[in-house]
Amino acid sequence: MNNILLVINREYTQRVRKKGFIFTTLLMPVVMLALMFAPALLSGIGSAPEAITVVDNSGKIAPYLIDHYSLPYVISPLPVDSLRTDTDVNTFLVIGEDIIENPTSVSLYHRGGGSIETETLIKDDIKNAIEARRLEDLQLGNLKELLGEVEADVVISSHKIDNQGNESSSNSLTSYLIGIAMSFILYMFIIIYGQLVMMSIIEEKNNRVLEIIVTSIKPTHLMLGKIIGIGAVAITQVIIWALLIAGFITFVLPGIAGDQMFAELAALKAGTLNPADATTDFGVLQVMAMLSSLSYIFSIFGYLILFLIGGFMLYASLYAAIGASVDNAQDGAQLQVFCIVPVIVGLMFAMTIGQNPDSSLATILSMIPFTAPMIMMSRIPAGVPAGEIISSLAILYVSIVAIIWFTAKIYRVGIFMYGKKPNLKELIKWARYK
Amino acid sequence: MDIVKADHVSKQFVGHKALDDVSLAVPEGSIYGLLGPNGAGKTTLLRIINHITAPDSGTVYFCGHQLTQADVNSIGYLPEERGLYKKMKVGEQAMFFARLKGMSKHDASAQLHQWFEKFGITEWWNKKVEELSKGMAQKVQFIITVLHNPKLLIFDEPFSGFDPINAKLLKDEILELRKNGATIIFSTHNMSSVETLCDEITLINKSHNILSGNVNEIRHRFGADRYQFTFAGDERSLLAAFGDRVVSNISSDRNEDGNTRMTLRFAPGTSLHDIIATANDTVALSSFSADLPSMDEIFITSVENNNRKS
């Protein structure tokens, strides 16, 4: 037992003292905060929208085209042939004479790459224009006015409530983004720190330090000590990040935000803010509203640590078995596919599931230990029933015991095997050794 | 008393047998050589004695009782391919290994500083291992191996890669350790070190123990009926004079002073008096002695004979 502590202590202190560790630990929160606010801030900047030149041969569509902010239409009297060679015009739209009867006679020309978004927008606009024109041609009198009266603008205001019916301020887009960010952090930590475990084992195996250590400590204990020591480094990093972000929100944010923004933030929290009146970008406000709640931040990071411990232990023990079965980093890199693929599958499902956190697919994947950490972290910011969190964690932690039991057996045999890279059959054989 | 006794130890790896029914006994306080060609199973046996791997069958006894994990703290092991954590500082690293061996922080630090002073390497304490030369790292490794004053020291190929100065230092240290009561087992290909250091040896070939015993006894046994002559005269006439009493002509070469030195093996039971008389009659004999074979010869003969048999 004492020797496990010595191994943990060595792994931990050797790593946290490294300059690289200190540097990334301090720098990453800055990058994370920048990433959170960047989309909202960037959308305000944008470049000047480029106009679409329209050649309307039918003369029936142009009056119905309504400019978009990002996509104004310019009606051109010039013939198509001259536009083709006019390098000032990058994108132009040619509408056929029989457009009302034949909606397919539309062509879009662009120099360089076209944008799917632009194409979709134009398609919708022309569709609306044709429909409006056809309605008019039917000459049903004041149909347009009638339709206007019937039309309903639906705005959903979403409220999250718990089982007691208490409402909490939440924005599903923001929780989605936070969830994705958390999944991504998990993915990064599991892969990066898992690889550290693998590399550290390969190193010990190659320089034969291992043979000296195993005279004093059981291989299984050595493996556990290594995983726990390196895991502790990861946890340290997450805790420092949580504290840095909390510090930023408490001390730095009030300084840069300004009174106007705070008033709007308060209004948003109280539910009295009309998005149209806000001077600050509504997206930024929503992110701020969530982030400025310290208890929210700490609970998210709390869950992150629980799932990080679980996910890391699970994958790190696989990485340990891989490290023990190979002689060099190249062979290790090939075998680590077995770790990377499930983590990435988890992350990819997390991205889709984040949009629909209560689907049954979400629940199932939350109960599979290999995907559970990423999936759960993408769902938790939007709120998941406590029972589901507990059972997901329970399954995860029980599987860790089973996986470690299995991988320790491979590790124990593998660390003394040199030469040929073993195949799966041999690995299973190793695990069966007494 | 035997400090280590291996009793019918066998170990099988995927596809090959590393040790097959190997028994040996290492007397306490001795320097014991474990010899054998590459791949004979020496390292596997040392690992078993170190409790790193368990034998498939057979038992290893340590100080009379069956070897347990706890006994390992009384063993110091210097593996064949020596390694240290490259990025770790020398002092910290030595402390880590000492504490793994169960030493207290205080003892470890005090003893390490003593050793570092003895080897004149105190200024390395805060250097990273990767900054050291190979010879320097070997010194550190040696200190780590012997630091906890183990009763038994196991060196796997200790002389490989050492320059002559470090090799001498190591030899002296091994003798010093034995003087202080430790038992030393080492495996080696360096036969001259076996002759100068070892009390007993075991020769392993193809996972079998093919020769065990006291070095002097073995050399005398292999050297029976072997005599060396130095003389002036014709070697062919001497051989002719001995006739079929000579079983084999082991070596003959000419000295700088023109004399011939010849080593011959005679048929068992050939009388010494007879041999000397014949030699004196035939050539001008300047010296005559019984010849002990080198460990090199014994090694090669035994292994080749064994390979021929199997």
XYZ file of C-alpha atoms in Angstrom:
744
model
C 0.000 0.000 0.000
C 2.782 2.309 1.004
C 4.537 1.604 -2.274
C 1.444 2.487 -4.317
C 1.540 5.883 -2.617
C 5.200 6.274 -3.555
C 4.399 5.515 -7.190
C 1.408 7.884 -7.184
C 3.526 10.567 -5.584
C 6.307 10.158 -8.142
C 3.972 10.235 -11.135
C 2.147 13.255 -9.755
C 5.012 15.461 -8.637
C 7.152 14.738 -11.694
C 4.321 15.865 -13.950
C 2.815 18.886 -12.204
C 6.250 20.466 -11.918
C 6.756 20.398 -15.674
C 6.713 23.760 -17.420
C 4.369 22.403 -20.079
C 1.789 21.486 -17.468
C 1.890 24.897 -15.780
C 1.680 26.647 -19.127
C -1.326 24.732 -20.512
C -3.114 24.869 -17.183
C -2.969 28.642 -17.116
C -3.510 29.208 -20.820
C -6.419 26.867 -21.535
C -9.091 28.764 -19.543
C -8.345 31.857 -21.618
C -8.865 29.829 -24.775
C -12.029 28.264 -23.346
C -13.571 31.629 -22.417
C -12.615 33.024 -25.796
C -14.313 30.067 -27.483
C -17.495 30.570 -25.453
C -17.841 34.208 -26.333
C -16.320 34.157 -29.782
C -19.373 33.015 -31.799
C -21.611 35.668 -30.255
C -19.015 38.412 -30.618
C -17.994 37.428 -34.124
C -21.516 37.430 -35.509
C -21.652 41.170 -34.775
C -18.526 41.873 -36.765
C -19.099 40.006 -40.030
C -17.951 41.282 -43.423
C -19.979 43.527 -45.722
C -22.659 41.381 -47.385
C -22.200 40.667 -51.043
C -25.060 41.456 -53.381
C -26.647 38.984 -55.788
C -27.137 40.371 -59.250
C -30.477 39.269 -60.674
C -31.314 39.014 -64.368
C -35.071 38.519 -64.452
C -36.033 37.488 -68.008
C -39.659 36.933 -66.994
C -39.987 40.316 -65.323
C -42.382 38.696 -62.849
C -40.138 37.624 -59.991
C -37.916 40.641 -59.317
C -40.646 42.774 -57.652
C -41.286 39.996 -55.149
C -37.663 39.423 -54.083
C -37.063 40.834 -50.620
C -33.527 41.784 -49.617
C -31.912 39.929 -46.761
C -29.460 41.659 -44.460
C -26.719 39.325 -45.522
C -27.975 38.900 -49.069
C -29.289 41.969 -50.912
C -30.597 41.562 -54.448
C -29.571 43.931 -57.227
C -31.764 43.862 -60.328
C -29.631 44.181 -63.431
C -30.844 45.200 -66.929
C -27.646 43.873 -68.488
C -27.678 40.721 -70.631
C -26.257 37.555 -69.160
C -23.336 37.427 -71.576
C -21.913 40.720 -70.360
C -22.255 39.644 -66.722
C -20.236 36.524 -67.434
C -17.153 38.589 -68.184
C -17.805 41.376 -65.657
C -15.407 40.544 -62.822
C -17.135 43.039 -60.488
C -20.107 40.727 -60.331
C -19.255 37.573 -58.418
C -22.647 35.941 -58.137
C -25.581 36.354 -60.440
C -28.950 34.755 -60.751
C -30.698 34.181 -64.073
C -34.467 33.668 -64.012
C -36.079 32.116 -67.110
C -38.996 33.659 -69.021
C -41.384 30.863 -68.116
C -40.510 30.789 -64.438
C -44.110 30.894 -63.215
C -45.036 27.800 -65.198
C -41.645 26.110 -64.928
C -39.978 26.702 -61.542
C -36.831 24.874 -62.664
C -35.680 27.507 -65.108
C -33.440 29.277 -62.625
C -29.627 29.337 -62.793
C -27.155 30.644 -60.267
C -23.655 31.562 -61.455
C -20.782 32.170 -59.108
C -17.115 32.851 -59.495
C -15.220 30.508 -57.146
C -17.019 28.403 -54.579
C -20.746 28.717 -54.063
C -22.364 28.649 -50.657
C -25.072 26.127 -49.834
C -26.553 28.611 -47.402
C -26.931 31.247 -50.118
C -28.441 28.742 -52.509
C -31.035 27.612 -49.960
C -31.937 31.185 -49.172
C -32.388 32.067 -52.849
C -34.416 28.934 -53.471
C -36.821 29.853 -50.665
C -37.113 33.435 -51.908
C -37.908 32.385 -55.468
C -40.384 29.809 -54.212
C -42.163 32.481 -52.184
C -42.092 34.864 -55.136
C -43.561 32.292 -57.525
C -46.265 31.335 -55.022
C -47.184 34.963 -54.432
C -47.323 35.584 -58.154
C -49.455 32.495 -58.778
C -51.860 33.520 -56.011
C -52.219 36.910 -57.624
C -52.816 35.340 -61.024
C -55.743 33.416 -59.545
C -57.339 36.815 -58.897
C -59.094 35.856 -55.703
C -59.422 39.452 -54.621
C -58.153 40.201 -51.162
C -56.679 36.768 -50.531
C -53.320 38.266 -49.616
C -54.830 40.320 -46.822
C -56.802 37.326 -45.628
C -53.663 35.228 -45.473
C -51.893 37.980 -43.570
C -54.654 37.889 -40.962
C -54.429 34.122 -40.620
C -50.672 34.024 -40.316
C -49.297 33.414 -36.800
C -45.815 34.290 -35.565
C -44.949 31.685 -32.955
C -42.273 32.430 -30.340
C -41.572 29.736 -27.801
C -40.262 30.827 -24.461
C -38.635 27.823 -22.843
C -38.718 27.261 -19.079
C -36.893 24.457 -17.318
C -38.574 23.160 -14.174
C -37.497 20.500 -11.694
C -39.729 17.897 -10.049
C -40.902 20.402 -7.441
C -42.004 22.672 -10.217
C -39.357 25.291 -9.499
C -38.243 27.219 -12.519
C -34.596 27.866 -13.260
C -33.235 30.224 -15.836
C -31.829 28.166 -18.620
C -31.165 28.582 -22.219
C -31.161 25.384 -24.185
C -28.676 26.622 -26.753
C -26.232 27.693 -24.072
C -26.612 24.445 -22.146
C -26.095 22.603 -25.396
C -22.886 24.503 -26.030
C -21.649 24.036 -22.479
C -22.484 20.344 -22.746
C -20.505 20.006 -25.964
C -17.613 21.895 -24.405
C -17.645 19.555 -21.396
C -17.795 16.459 -23.629
C -14.929 17.835 -25.594
C -12.866 18.479 -22.473
C -13.519 14.897 -21.369
C -12.541 13.578 -24.765
C -9.328 15.575 -24.675
C -8.435 14.547 -21.153
C -9.163 10.875 -21.688
C -7.062 10.695 -24.836
C -4.212 12.940 -23.715
C -3.838 11.578 -20.206
C -4.541 8.026 -21.361
C -1.674 8.363 -23.809
C 0.513 9.639 -20.987
C -0.188 6.418 -19.089
C 0.660 4.371 -22.164
C 3.850 6.296 -22.924
C 4.993 6.151 -19.343
C 4.615 2.365 -19.329
C 6.396 1.973 -22.659
C 9.208 4.147 -21.329
C 9.601 2.068 -18.170
C 9.513 -1.083 -20.232
C 12.121 0.159 -22.674
C 14.621 1.479 -20.176
C 14.011 -1.524 -17.907
C 13.324 0.625 -14.872
C 10.394 -1.700 -14.596
C 12.511 -4.679 -13.585
C 13.819 -2.818 -10.584
C 10.432 -1.488 -9.561
C 8.618 -4.782 -9.794
C 11.059 -6.279 -7.318
C 9.498 -3.938 -4.778
C 5.899 -3.624 -5.893
C 3.357 -5.890 -7.523
C 2.834 -5.088 -11.212
C -0.882 -4.573 -10.619
C -0.154 -2.067 -7.867
C 2.369 -0.310 -10.072
C -0.229 0.001 -12.833
C -2.835 1.321 -10.413
C -0.384 3.773 -8.888
C 0.510 5.056 -12.317
C -3.115 5.486 -13.394
C -4.093 7.188 -10.151
C -1.031 9.452 -10.163
C -1.573 10.606 -13.727
C -5.339 10.887 -13.130
C -4.636 13.146 -10.161
C -2.697 15.441 -12.481
C -5.758 15.667 -14.745
C -8.057 16.394 -11.788
C -5.674 19.073 -10.559
C -5.843 20.721 -13.948
C -9.660 20.669 -14.016
C -9.895 22.083 -10.497
C -7.483 24.891 -11.340
C -9.569 25.681 -14.428
C -12.800 25.767 -12.454
C -11.213 28.139 -9.943
C -9.747 30.347 -12.677
C -13.083 30.597 -14.470
C -14.902 31.300 -11.210
C -12.315 33.970 -10.402
C -12.749 35.498 -13.831
C -16.512 35.664 -13.432
C -16.369 37.098 -9.930
C -13.564 39.589 -10.270
C -12.824 40.326 -13.918
C -16.178 40.190 -15.647
C -17.811 43.044 -13.642
C -14.882 45.249 -14.624
C -15.213 44.753 -18.366
C -18.959 44.313 -18.728
C -20.196 47.832 -17.991
C -23.392 48.966 -16.231
C -25.657 48.812 -19.245
C -24.819 45.185 -19.812
C -25.365 44.336 -16.152
C -28.754 45.989 -16.136
C -29.713 43.941 -19.172
C -28.300 40.829 -17.579
C -30.388 41.433 -14.477
C -33.446 42.019 -16.661
C -32.766 38.780 -18.528
C -32.518 36.839 -15.291
C -35.724 38.374 -14.057
C -37.348 37.440 -17.339
C -38.307 41.012 -18.165
C -35.832 41.607 -20.948
C -37.140 42.034 -24.448
C -34.404 40.704 -26.749
C -35.181 43.401 -29.302
C -34.402 46.181 -26.832
C -31.065 44.817 -25.650
C -27.999 46.769 -26.721
C -25.718 43.832 -25.968
C -25.835 40.834 -28.248
C -28.534 38.551 -26.915
C -26.309 35.435 -27.268
C -23.568 37.002 -25.171
C -26.153 37.941 -22.539
C -27.473 34.401 -22.372
C -23.992 32.903 -21.993
C -23.222 35.457 -19.302
C -26.431 34.716 -17.472
C -25.517 31.066 -17.153
C -21.850 31.549 -16.453
C -22.371 34.212 -13.842
C -23.984 31.643 -11.600
C -21.115 30.240 -9.538
C -23.121 27.352 -8.166
C -23.943 26.326 -11.720
C -20.274 26.444 -12.714
C -19.207 24.436 -9.698
C -21.899 21.800 -10.123
C -20.945 21.354 -13.775
C -17.288 21.005 -12.869
C -18.232 18.662 -10.019
C -19.926 16.304 -12.459
C -17.063 16.783 -14.880
C -14.637 15.544 -12.225
C -16.806 12.510 -11.383
C -17.109 11.501 -15.014
C -13.497 12.379 -15.701
C -12.332 10.044 -12.930
C -14.604 7.314 -14.269
C -13.824 7.777 -17.943
C -10.129 8.233 -17.335
C -9.781 5.145 -15.136
C -11.650 3.066 -17.683
C -9.654 4.154 -20.697
C -6.340 4.569 -18.860
C -6.411 0.925 -17.853
C -6.930 -0.001 -21.508
C -4.068 2.302 -22.426
C -1.977 0.629 -19.727
C -2.630 -2.806 -21.206
C -1.682 -1.493 -24.653
C 1.481 0.136 -23.318
C 2.437 -3.108 -21.623
C 1.936 -5.208 -24.747
C 4.117 -3.177 -27.118
C 7.778 -2.175 -27.206
C 7.590 1.220 -28.837
C 5.384 4.230 -29.300
C 4.627 3.425 -32.950
C 3.076 0.062 -32.152
C 1.253 1.706 -29.276
C -0.135 4.366 -31.583
C -1.615 1.653 -33.800
C -3.264 -0.229 -30.970
C -4.683 2.844 -29.302
C -7.356 2.887 -31.992
C -9.219 0.617 -29.569
C -9.357 3.531 -27.134
C -9.756 6.444 -29.497
C -12.650 5.051 -31.525
C -15.089 4.553 -28.627
C -14.196 7.966 -27.164
C -14.809 9.671 -30.493
C -18.040 7.741 -31.017
C -19.087 9.000 -27.582
C -18.177 12.554 -28.491
C -20.016 12.418 -31.822
C -23.176 11.050 -30.256
C -22.805 13.663 -27.531
C -23.041 16.370 -30.191
C -26.299 15.060 -31.615
C -27.717 14.016 -28.282
C -27.019 17.450 -26.828
C -29.802 18.736 -29.088
C -32.217 16.208 -27.682
C -30.937 15.354 -24.219
C -33.921 13.263 -23.109
C -34.144 10.837 -26.038
C -34.032 7.130 -25.368
C -30.797 6.862 -27.383
C -29.307 9.334 -24.921
C -30.399 7.189 -21.988
C -29.024 3.991 -23.510
C -25.647 5.491 -24.380
C -25.459 6.956 -20.870
C -25.565 3.441 -19.475
C -22.729 2.124 -21.666
C -19.529 2.828 -19.725
C -17.419 3.527 -22.815
C -19.650 6.344 -24.040
C -21.309 7.378 -20.763
C -18.817 10.084 -19.705
C -19.047 12.066 -22.945
C -22.800 11.558 -23.335
C -23.653 12.447 -19.746
C -21.541 15.582 -19.760
C -23.338 16.789 -22.865
C -26.707 16.217 -21.189
C -26.053 17.403 -17.647
C -25.939 21.164 -18.349
C -29.525 20.902 -19.623
C -30.523 18.862 -16.568
C -30.712 15.087 -16.146
C -32.717 13.240 -13.450
C -30.533 12.401 -10.463
C -31.438 8.716 -10.681
C -30.070 8.506 -14.187
C -26.837 10.236 -13.221
C -26.380 7.862 -10.297
C -27.028 4.719 -12.314
C -24.754 5.904 -15.121
C -21.958 6.584 -12.619
C -22.583 3.271 -10.854
C -22.344 1.277 -14.080
C -19.233 3.212 -15.061
C -17.441 2.632 -11.764
C -18.367 -1.042 -11.567
C -17.066 -1.567 -15.104
C -13.809 0.093 -14.099
C -13.224 -2.614 -11.515
C -13.892 -5.302 -14.116
C -11.752 -3.663 -16.792
C -8.865 -3.051 -14.415
C -9.031 -6.666 -13.283
C -8.757 -7.755 -16.919
C -6.157 -5.240 -18.088
C -3.976 -5.802 -15.021
C -3.615 -9.413 -16.095
C -2.478 -8.390 -19.563
C -0.217 -5.750 -18.063
C 1.410 -8.200 -15.667
C 2.414 -10.545 -18.484
C 2.996 -7.911 -21.159
C 5.598 -5.851 -19.351
C 8.074 -8.732 -19.555
C 7.379 -9.557 -23.176
C 9.662 -8.049 -25.734
C 9.751 -8.402 -29.472
C 6.784 -9.195 -31.636
C 3.628 -7.162 -31.183
C 0.992 -9.522 -29.777
C -2.303 -10.135 -31.514
C -5.672 -10.181 -29.811
C -5.587 -13.953 -29.362
C -2.286 -13.754 -27.546
C -3.548 -10.936 -25.353
C -6.480 -13.038 -24.240
C -4.085 -15.903 -23.599
C -1.998 -13.604 -21.403
C -5.038 -12.644 -19.430
C -5.658 -16.327 -18.727
C -2.192 -16.933 -17.245
C -2.284 -17.746 -13.616
C 23.633 -22.525 4.908
C 22.195 -21.844 1.501
C 20.743 -18.388 1.115
C 18.981 -19.321 -2.109
C 17.921 -22.772 -3.140
C 16.041 -23.481 -6.344
C 14.342 -26.818 -6.349
C 13.347 -28.354 -9.708
C 12.287 -25.012 -11.147
C 10.601 -24.963 -14.559
C 9.210 -22.026 -16.491
C 7.425 -22.116 -19.804
C 6.776 -19.166 -22.082
C 4.588 -19.071 -25.148
C 6.323 -21.455 -27.535
C 9.440 -22.262 -25.560
C 10.682 -23.603 -22.284
C 12.922 -21.090 -20.530
C 13.872 -23.330 -17.609
C 13.521 -27.075 -17.379
C 13.879 -28.686 -13.971
C 16.733 -26.465 -12.810
C 18.048 -26.897 -9.279
C 20.846 -24.997 -7.602
C 21.975 -23.899 -4.170
C 23.820 -20.684 -3.381
C 25.809 -20.842 -0.124
C 25.495 -17.796 2.094
C 28.451 -15.446 1.818
C 29.599 -16.773 -1.536
C 30.032 -15.158 -4.905
C 28.042 -17.283 -7.279
C 28.360 -17.184 -11.043
C 25.502 -18.030 -13.322
C 26.900 -18.877 -16.730
C 25.412 -19.899 -20.011
C 25.065 -18.927 -23.647
C 22.646 -16.185 -24.676
C 19.065 -17.304 -24.305
C 19.913 -20.178 -21.986
C 17.466 -19.002 -19.331
C 19.753 -17.140 -16.941
C 17.695 -13.967 -16.791
C 14.504 -15.947 -16.285
C 16.077 -17.760 -13.350
C 17.269 -14.470 -11.848
C 13.793 -13.003 -12.271
C 12.303 -15.977 -10.478
C 14.764 -15.594 -7.602
C 13.765 -11.906 -7.540
C 10.107 -12.801 -7.258
C 9.393 -10.895 -10.475
C 7.957 -13.951 -12.191
C 6.732 -17.125 -10.597
C 7.951 -20.554 -11.710
C 5.404 -22.879 -13.323
C 6.635 -25.670 -11.094
C 9.333 -26.069 -8.499
C 10.111 -23.957 -5.464
C 12.593 -21.255 -4.584
C 13.751 -21.069 -0.965
C 15.269 -17.982 0.597
C 17.169 -18.453 3.874
C 15.497 -21.788 4.352
C 11.871 -20.723 3.814
C 9.864 -20.412 0.654
C 10.557 -17.102 -1.132
C 7.904 -14.440 -0.504
C 7.355 -10.856 -1.613
C 8.676 -9.662 1.762
C 12.072 -11.304 1.132
C 12.553 -9.089 -1.896
C 13.487 -6.207 0.399
C 16.556 -8.261 1.350
C 17.570 -8.566 -2.303
C 19.266 -5.993 -4.483
C 18.823 -6.498 -8.216
C 20.808 -4.958 -11.023
C 19.033 -5.936 -14.242
C 20.911 -6.673 -17.424
C 19.701 -3.654 -19.326
C 20.062 -0.958 -16.795
C 17.656 1.879 -16.765
C 16.684 4.907 -14.831
C 13.999 7.515 -15.394
C 15.756 9.847 -17.815
C 13.855 12.989 -16.945
C 14.102 12.539 -13.198
C 16.799 14.070 -11.042
C 19.418 11.645 -9.759
C 18.868 12.321 -6.063
C 15.081 12.194 -6.218
C 15.265 9.015 -8.242
C 17.622 7.299 -5.831
C 15.324 8.343 -2.967
C 12.320 6.907 -4.810
C 13.930 3.507 -5.284
C 15.285 3.449 -1.746
C 11.828 4.175 -0.329
C 10.286 1.504 -2.564
C 12.679 -0.905 -0.883
C 11.157 0.079 2.423
C 13.803 2.498 3.711
C 12.670 5.468 5.736
C 13.135 8.918 4.254
C 15.810 9.733 6.803
C 17.842 6.531 6.371
C 17.609 6.695 2.616
C 18.870 10.255 2.487
C 21.728 9.629 4.953
C 22.949 6.465 3.218
C 22.629 7.936 -0.254
C 24.755 10.916 0.672
C 27.388 8.544 2.059
C 27.501 6.547 -1.149
C 27.518 9.629 -3.340
C 30.498 10.904 -1.379
C 32.272 7.565 -1.613
C 31.898 7.551 -5.411
C 32.700 11.243 -5.639
C 29.433 12.131 -7.337
C 27.760 14.452 -4.814
C 27.431 17.216 -7.385
C 25.178 14.988 -9.509
C 22.382 14.958 -6.950
C 20.339 17.593 -8.747
C 21.259 16.584 -12.275
C 18.792 14.838 -14.505
C 19.766 11.308 -15.488
C 19.719 12.238 -19.178
C 22.584 14.648 -18.489
C 24.815 11.830 -17.227
C 27.151 9.703 -19.317
C 26.551 5.963 -19.480
C 29.296 5.227 -16.983
C 27.918 7.822 -14.578
C 24.436 6.366 -14.806
C 25.844 2.927 -14.090
C 27.369 4.182 -10.867
C 24.034 5.635 -9.809
C 22.316 2.395 -10.692
C 24.821 0.417 -8.666
C 24.240 2.598 -5.614
C 20.495 2.129 -5.973
C 21.001 -1.632 -6.074
C 23.128 -1.940 -2.958
C 21.773 0.961 -0.922
C 19.389 -0.924 1.321
C 22.164 -3.298 2.451
C 20.564 -6.381 1.005
C 21.678 -9.802 2.166
C 21.623 -11.018 -1.400
C 22.755 -9.113 -4.464
C 21.834 -10.215 -7.933
C 23.690 -8.714 -10.850
C 22.600 -9.637 -14.353
C 25.617 -9.161 -16.653
C 27.166 -6.537 -14.396
C 30.312 -6.088 -16.494
C 28.701 -5.608 -19.882
C 29.149 -2.050 -21.023
C 31.517 -1.070 -18.219
C 34.858 0.445 -19.135
C 37.883 -1.219 -17.469
C 38.042 1.420 -14.748
C 34.403 1.067 -13.812
C 34.677 -2.710 -14.151
C 37.500 -2.709 -11.625
C 35.514 -0.437 -9.338
C 32.615 -2.844 -9.592
C 34.825 -5.872 -8.908
C 36.274 -4.192 -5.843
C 32.804 -3.277 -4.630
C 31.571 -6.836 -5.131
C 34.469 -8.152 -3.022
C 33.843 -5.447 -0.440
C 30.151 -6.350 -0.258
C 31.013 -9.990 0.262
C 33.465 -9.039 2.998
C 30.598 -7.233 4.703
C 28.546 -10.401 4.667
C 26.484 -10.172 1.484
C 25.992 -13.015 -0.947
C 26.370 -12.167 -4.618
C 24.887 -13.957 -7.593
C 25.854 -12.693 -10.978
C 25.352 -13.851 -14.488
C 28.080 -13.136 -16.965
C 29.822 -13.982 -20.212
C 33.061 -12.590 -18.846
C 34.907 -15.774 -17.874
C 37.985 -14.091 -16.465
C 35.773 -12.383 -13.901
C 34.387 -15.800 -12.991
C 37.898 -17.101 -12.325
C 38.874 -14.142 -10.185
C 35.587 -13.630 -8.333
C 33.395 -16.694 -8.156
C 33.442 -19.375 -5.510
C 30.782 -21.461 -7.194
C 29.077 -21.531 -10.550
C 26.185 -23.030 -12.376
C 26.257 -23.400 -16.118
C 22.890 -23.333 -17.819
C 22.466 -24.425 -21.410
C 19.182 -24.687 -23.271
C 17.186 -24.244 -20.048
C 19.009 -27.101 -18.244
C 21.560 -26.951 -15.493
C 24.486 -28.794 -17.073
C 27.277 -28.022 -14.607
C 27.264 -26.889 -10.984
C 29.886 -26.640 -8.294
C 32.939 -25.032 -6.798
C 35.078 -23.236 -9.385
C 38.377 -24.767 -8.225
C 36.938 -28.245 -8.064
C 35.486 -27.890 -11.523
C 38.746 -26.617 -12.947
C 40.678 -29.459 -11.338
C 38.148 -31.957 -12.537
C 38.366 -30.652 -16.099
C 42.128 -30.306 -15.703
C 42.850 -33.894 -14.677
C 45.710 -35.417 -16.729
C 46.476 -32.060 -18.340
C 50.062 -30.927 -18.244
C 51.962 -28.056 -19.695
C 55.538 -28.392 -20.940
C 57.978 -25.649 -21.865
C 60.989 -26.956 -23.718
C 63.606 -26.487 -26.429
C 63.411 -29.129 -29.117
C 61.147 -30.692 -31.671
C 57.531 -30.973 -30.593
C 56.766 -33.741 -33.080
C 59.426 -36.004 -31.600
C 57.999 -35.348 -28.110
C 54.504 -36.270 -29.305
C 55.929 -39.353 -30.999
C 57.703 -40.324 -27.769
C 54.448 -40.087 -25.759
C 52.687 -42.181 -28.381
C 49.109 -43.119 -27.582
C 49.455 -41.981 -23.955
C 48.461 -38.517 -25.263
C 44.725 -38.196 -25.740
C 44.725 -34.701 -27.188
C 47.039 -31.871 -28.067
C 45.262 -28.910 -26.515
C 47.651 -26.160 -27.534
C 51.188 -25.571 -28.633
C 52.914 -22.341 -29.429
C 56.397 -20.939 -29.637
C 57.643 -18.435 -27.056
C 59.691 -15.361 -27.979
C 62.839 -17.039 -26.653
C 62.413 -19.924 -29.104
C 61.058 -22.373 -26.563
C 57.848 -24.279 -27.260
C 54.954 -24.318 -24.822
C 52.640 -27.271 -25.214
C 49.562 -28.400 -23.320
C 48.614 -32.058 -23.565
C 45.911 -34.221 -22.144
C 46.983 -37.756 -21.225
C 45.004 -40.924 -20.903
C 43.578 -41.306 -17.403
C 45.951 -43.103 -15.064
C 49.129 -42.195 -16.963
C 51.877 -41.986 -14.371
C 53.355 -38.563 -13.753
C 56.823 -40.027 -13.273
C 56.617 -41.715 -16.626
C 55.558 -38.500 -18.374
C 58.389 -36.451 -16.895
C 60.950 -39.141 -17.685
C 59.845 -39.431 -21.311
C 59.877 -35.675 -21.750
C 63.324 -35.332 -20.195
C 64.705 -38.005 -22.508
C 63.296 -36.427 -25.654
C 63.601 -32.618 -25.273
C 65.337 -30.034 -23.053
C 62.507 -29.436 -20.595
C 62.616 -26.039 -18.887
C 59.279 -26.166 -17.038
C 56.535 -28.617 -16.353
C 53.241 -28.085 -14.555
C 49.755 -29.409 -14.167
C 47.452 -27.236 -16.295
C 44.112 -25.895 -15.108
C 41.712 -25.183 -17.945
C 40.312 -21.664 -18.135
C 36.619 -21.182 -17.439
C 36.352 -20.182 -21.077
C 37.426 -23.673 -22.156
C 35.196 -25.361 -19.616
C 32.253 -23.261 -20.789
C 32.810 -24.053 -24.462
C 33.519 -27.759 -23.952
C 30.521 -28.292 -21.692
C 28.098 -26.409 -23.891
C 29.320 -28.096 -27.066
C 29.181 -31.541 -25.489
C 25.697 -30.834 -24.208
C 24.522 -29.565 -27.580
C 25.923 -32.667 -29.265
C 24.071 -34.945 -26.873
C 20.695 -33.312 -27.258
